[in-house]
Structures are given as C-alpha cells and as structure tokens.
Amino acid sequence: MLKISEAVMSERDVTLRLDGQVTDRWLDVLRKSCDVMLSAGGRLTLDLGHVSFADADGIALLRSLVDREVRLLNASPFLAEQMRRTT
C-alpha cells in the first residue's frame, strides 16, 4: 500500500509525503499525483521518510522524477543507495 499526503508549503512549493511501498501496483497513482503538481508549475518535493520499500520500477520512477527536478527528502540509506546505482 502507498499513502500519499499533500503538504502545501507555499503557493508554489508542495511536498508529498509517501507512506508505504513504492511498487508497481502504486506507480500510476504516484506518477499522476506528481504530474498534477508539476503541471501547475510549482516545485515538488517527495518526503520518503516513511517509505519501507521500493521495487525496481519504483526506483526508476523516482529517478525519472529527479530528472524532472523533483527533490527527494529523508530516503532511508538503503533507498538512497538504490537511487545512486545505475541500471
């Protein structure tokens, strides 16, 4: 399961707090949530402090979001290492 909570920091800055697992089953929901925020022209941050697991597809999505200038915060050491590895 993946829970996505929105925290509006300012008119242009939004943080999405993710709780659970970033896996294939939930990627479309996360992608759509991020696309809505990014299309509005704001700055998006994902708080990964409560993400317990991300599969290969989840890591790929997170990397693609970083390429779109999304900031990632509070990733566990394991998740951060997976993000650094090249495919």
PDB file of C-alpha atoms in Angstrom:
ATOM      1  CA  MET A   1       0.000   0.000   0.000  1.00  0.00           C
ATOM      2  CA  LEU A   2       1.106   3.568  -0.640  1.00  0.00           C
ATOM      3  CA  LYS A   3      -0.426   6.576   1.065  1.00  0.00           C
ATOM      4  CA  ILE A   4       0.243   9.994  -0.435  1.00  0.00           C
ATOM      5  CA  SER A   5      -0.346  13.059   1.758  1.00  0.00           C
ATOM      6  CA  GLU A   6      -0.010  16.601   0.478  1.00  0.00           C
ATOM      7  CA  ALA A   7       1.536  19.433   2.468  1.00  0.00           C
ATOM      8  CA  VAL A   8       1.403  22.831   0.785  1.00  0.00           C
ATOM      9  CA  MET A   9       4.464  24.764   1.841  1.00  0.00           C
ATOM     10  CA  SER A  10       3.641  27.869  -0.191  1.00  0.00           C
ATOM     11  CA  GLU A  11       1.691  28.747  -3.288  1.00  0.00           C
ATOM     12  CA  ARG A  12       4.409  27.226  -5.490  1.00  0.00           C
ATOM     13  CA  ASP A  13       6.006  24.642  -3.182  1.00  0.00           C
ATOM     14  CA  VAL A  14       4.301  21.340  -2.443  1.00  0.00           C
ATOM     15  CA  THR A  15       5.613  18.350  -0.524  1.00  0.00           C
ATOM     16  CA  LEU A  16       4.084  14.929  -0.944  1.00  0.00           C
ATOM     17  CA  ARG A  17       4.698  12.591   1.986  1.00  0.00           C
ATOM     18  CA  LEU A  18       4.816   8.960   0.934  1.00  0.00           C
ATOM     19  CA  ASP A  19       3.978   6.206   3.410  1.00  0.00           C
ATOM     20  CA  GLY A  20       4.368   2.554   2.462  1.00  0.00           C
ATOM     21  CA  GLN A  21       5.815   0.904  -0.603  1.00  0.00           C
ATOM     22  CA  VAL A  22       6.667   2.409  -3.980  1.00  0.00           C
ATOM     23  CA  THR A  23       5.928  -0.631  -6.104  1.00  0.00           C
ATOM     24  CA  ASP A  24       4.458  -1.454  -9.483  1.00  0.00           C
ATOM     25  CA  ARG A  25       0.939  -1.586  -8.101  1.00  0.00           C
ATOM     26  CA  TRP A  26       1.043   2.058  -6.943  1.00  0.00           C
ATOM     27  CA  LEU A  27       3.245   3.709  -9.565  1.00  0.00           C
ATOM     28  CA  ASP A  28       0.425   5.101 -11.702  1.00  0.00           C
ATOM     29  CA  VAL A  29      -1.113   6.794  -8.657  1.00  0.00           C
ATOM     30  CA  LEU A  30       2.208   8.343  -7.678  1.00  0.00           C
ATOM     31  CA  ARG A  31       3.050   9.369 -11.247  1.00  0.00           C
ATOM     32  CA  LYS A  32      -0.339  11.045 -11.710  1.00  0.00           C
ATOM     33  CA  SER A  33      -0.088  12.847  -8.368  1.00  0.00           C
ATOM     34  CA  CYS A  34       3.332  14.203  -9.317  1.00  0.00           C
ATOM     35  CA  ASP A  35       2.225  15.148 -12.831  1.00  0.00           C
ATOM     36  CA  VAL A  36      -0.641  17.226 -11.433  1.00  0.00           C
ATOM     37  CA  MET A  37       1.729  19.145  -9.168  1.00  0.00           C
ATOM     38  CA  LEU A  38       4.400  19.608 -11.832  1.00  0.00           C
ATOM     39  CA  SER A  39       1.933  20.732 -14.497  1.00  0.00           C
ATOM     40  CA  ALA A  40       0.814  23.519 -12.187  1.00  0.00           C
ATOM     41  CA  GLY A  41       4.354  24.884 -12.413  1.00  0.00           C
ATOM     42  CA  GLY A  42       5.266  24.524  -8.768  1.00  0.00           C
ATOM     43  CA  ARG A  43       8.249  22.948  -7.081  1.00  0.00           C
ATOM     44  CA  LEU A  44       7.635  19.442  -5.871  1.00  0.00           C
ATOM     45  CA  THR A  45       9.340  17.595  -3.031  1.00  0.00           C
ATOM     46  CA  LEU A  46       8.765  13.962  -2.092  1.00  0.00           C
ATOM     47  CA  ASP A  47       9.298  13.050   1.554  1.00  0.00           C
ATOM     48  CA  LEU A  48      10.427   9.414   1.522  1.00  0.00           C
ATOM     49  CA  GLY A  49      10.940   9.126   5.277  1.00  0.00           C
ATOM     50  CA  HIS A  50       8.132   6.609   5.655  1.00  0.00           C
ATOM     51  CA  VAL A  51       8.789   4.539   2.528  1.00  0.00           C
ATOM     52  CA  SER A  52       9.569   0.994   3.612  1.00  0.00           C
ATOM     53  CA  PHE A  53      10.391  -0.443   0.173  1.00  0.00           C
ATOM     54  CA  ALA A  54      10.714   0.457  -3.497  1.00  0.00           C
ATOM     55  CA  ASP A  55      10.977  -2.125  -6.264  1.00  0.00           C
ATOM     56  CA  ALA A  56      12.996  -1.640  -9.467  1.00  0.00           C
ATOM     57  CA  ASP A  57      10.107   0.104 -11.222  1.00  0.00           C
ATOM     58  CA  GLY A  58       9.607   2.356  -8.211  1.00  0.00           C
ATOM     59  CA  ILE A  59      13.283   3.305  -8.213  1.00  0.00           C
ATOM     60  CA  ALA A  60      13.062   4.031 -11.949  1.00  0.00           C
ATOM     61  CA  LEU A  61      10.079   6.322 -11.363  1.00  0.00           C
ATOM     62  CA  LEU A  62      11.846   8.158  -8.544  1.00  0.00           C
ATOM     63  CA  ARG A  63      14.915   8.642 -10.743  1.00  0.00           C
ATOM     64  CA  SER A  64      12.750   9.982 -13.569  1.00  0.00           C
ATOM     65  CA  LEU A  65      11.154  12.431 -11.147  1.00  0.00           C
ATOM     66  CA  VAL A  66      14.590  13.628 -10.026  1.00  0.00           C
ATOM     67  CA  ASP A  67      15.355  14.232 -13.721  1.00  0.00           C
ATOM     68  CA  ARG A  68      12.261  16.464 -13.717  1.00  0.00           C
ATOM     69  CA  GLU A  69      13.747  18.449 -10.795  1.00  0.00           C
ATOM     70  CA  VAL A  70      11.663  16.842  -8.056  1.00  0.00           C
ATOM     71  CA  ARG A  71      13.507  16.895  -4.722  1.00  0.00           C
ATOM     72  CA  LEU A  72      13.653  13.736  -2.636  1.00  0.00           C
ATOM     73  CA  LEU A  73      13.980  14.030   1.144  1.00  0.00           C
ATOM     74  CA  ASN A  74      14.530  11.606   4.016  1.00  0.00           C
ATOM     75  CA  ALA A  75      15.271   8.483   1.982  1.00  0.00           C
ATOM     76  CA  SER A  76      16.489   5.538   4.038  1.00  0.00           C
ATOM     77  CA  PRO A  77      20.138   4.582   3.497  1.00  0.00           C
ATOM     78  CA  PHE A  78      19.029   1.512   1.513  1.00  0.00           C
ATOM     79  CA  LEU A  79      16.701   3.517  -0.719  1.00  0.00           C
ATOM     80  CA  ALA A  80      19.315   6.229  -1.218  1.00  0.00           C
ATOM     81  CA  GLU A  81      21.836   3.585  -2.307  1.00  0.00           C
ATOM     82  CA  GLN A  82      19.360   2.115  -4.774  1.00  0.00           C
ATOM     83  CA  MET A  83      18.809   5.579  -6.209  1.00  0.00           C
ATOM     84  CA  ARG A  84      22.575   6.057  -6.704  1.00  0.00           C
ATOM     85  CA  ARG A  85      23.101   2.779  -8.541  1.00  0.00           C
ATOM     86  CA  THR A  86      22.999   2.773 -12.296  1.00  0.00           C
ATOM     87  CA  THR A  87      20.831   0.315 -14.162  1.00  0.00           C
TER      88      THR A  87
END
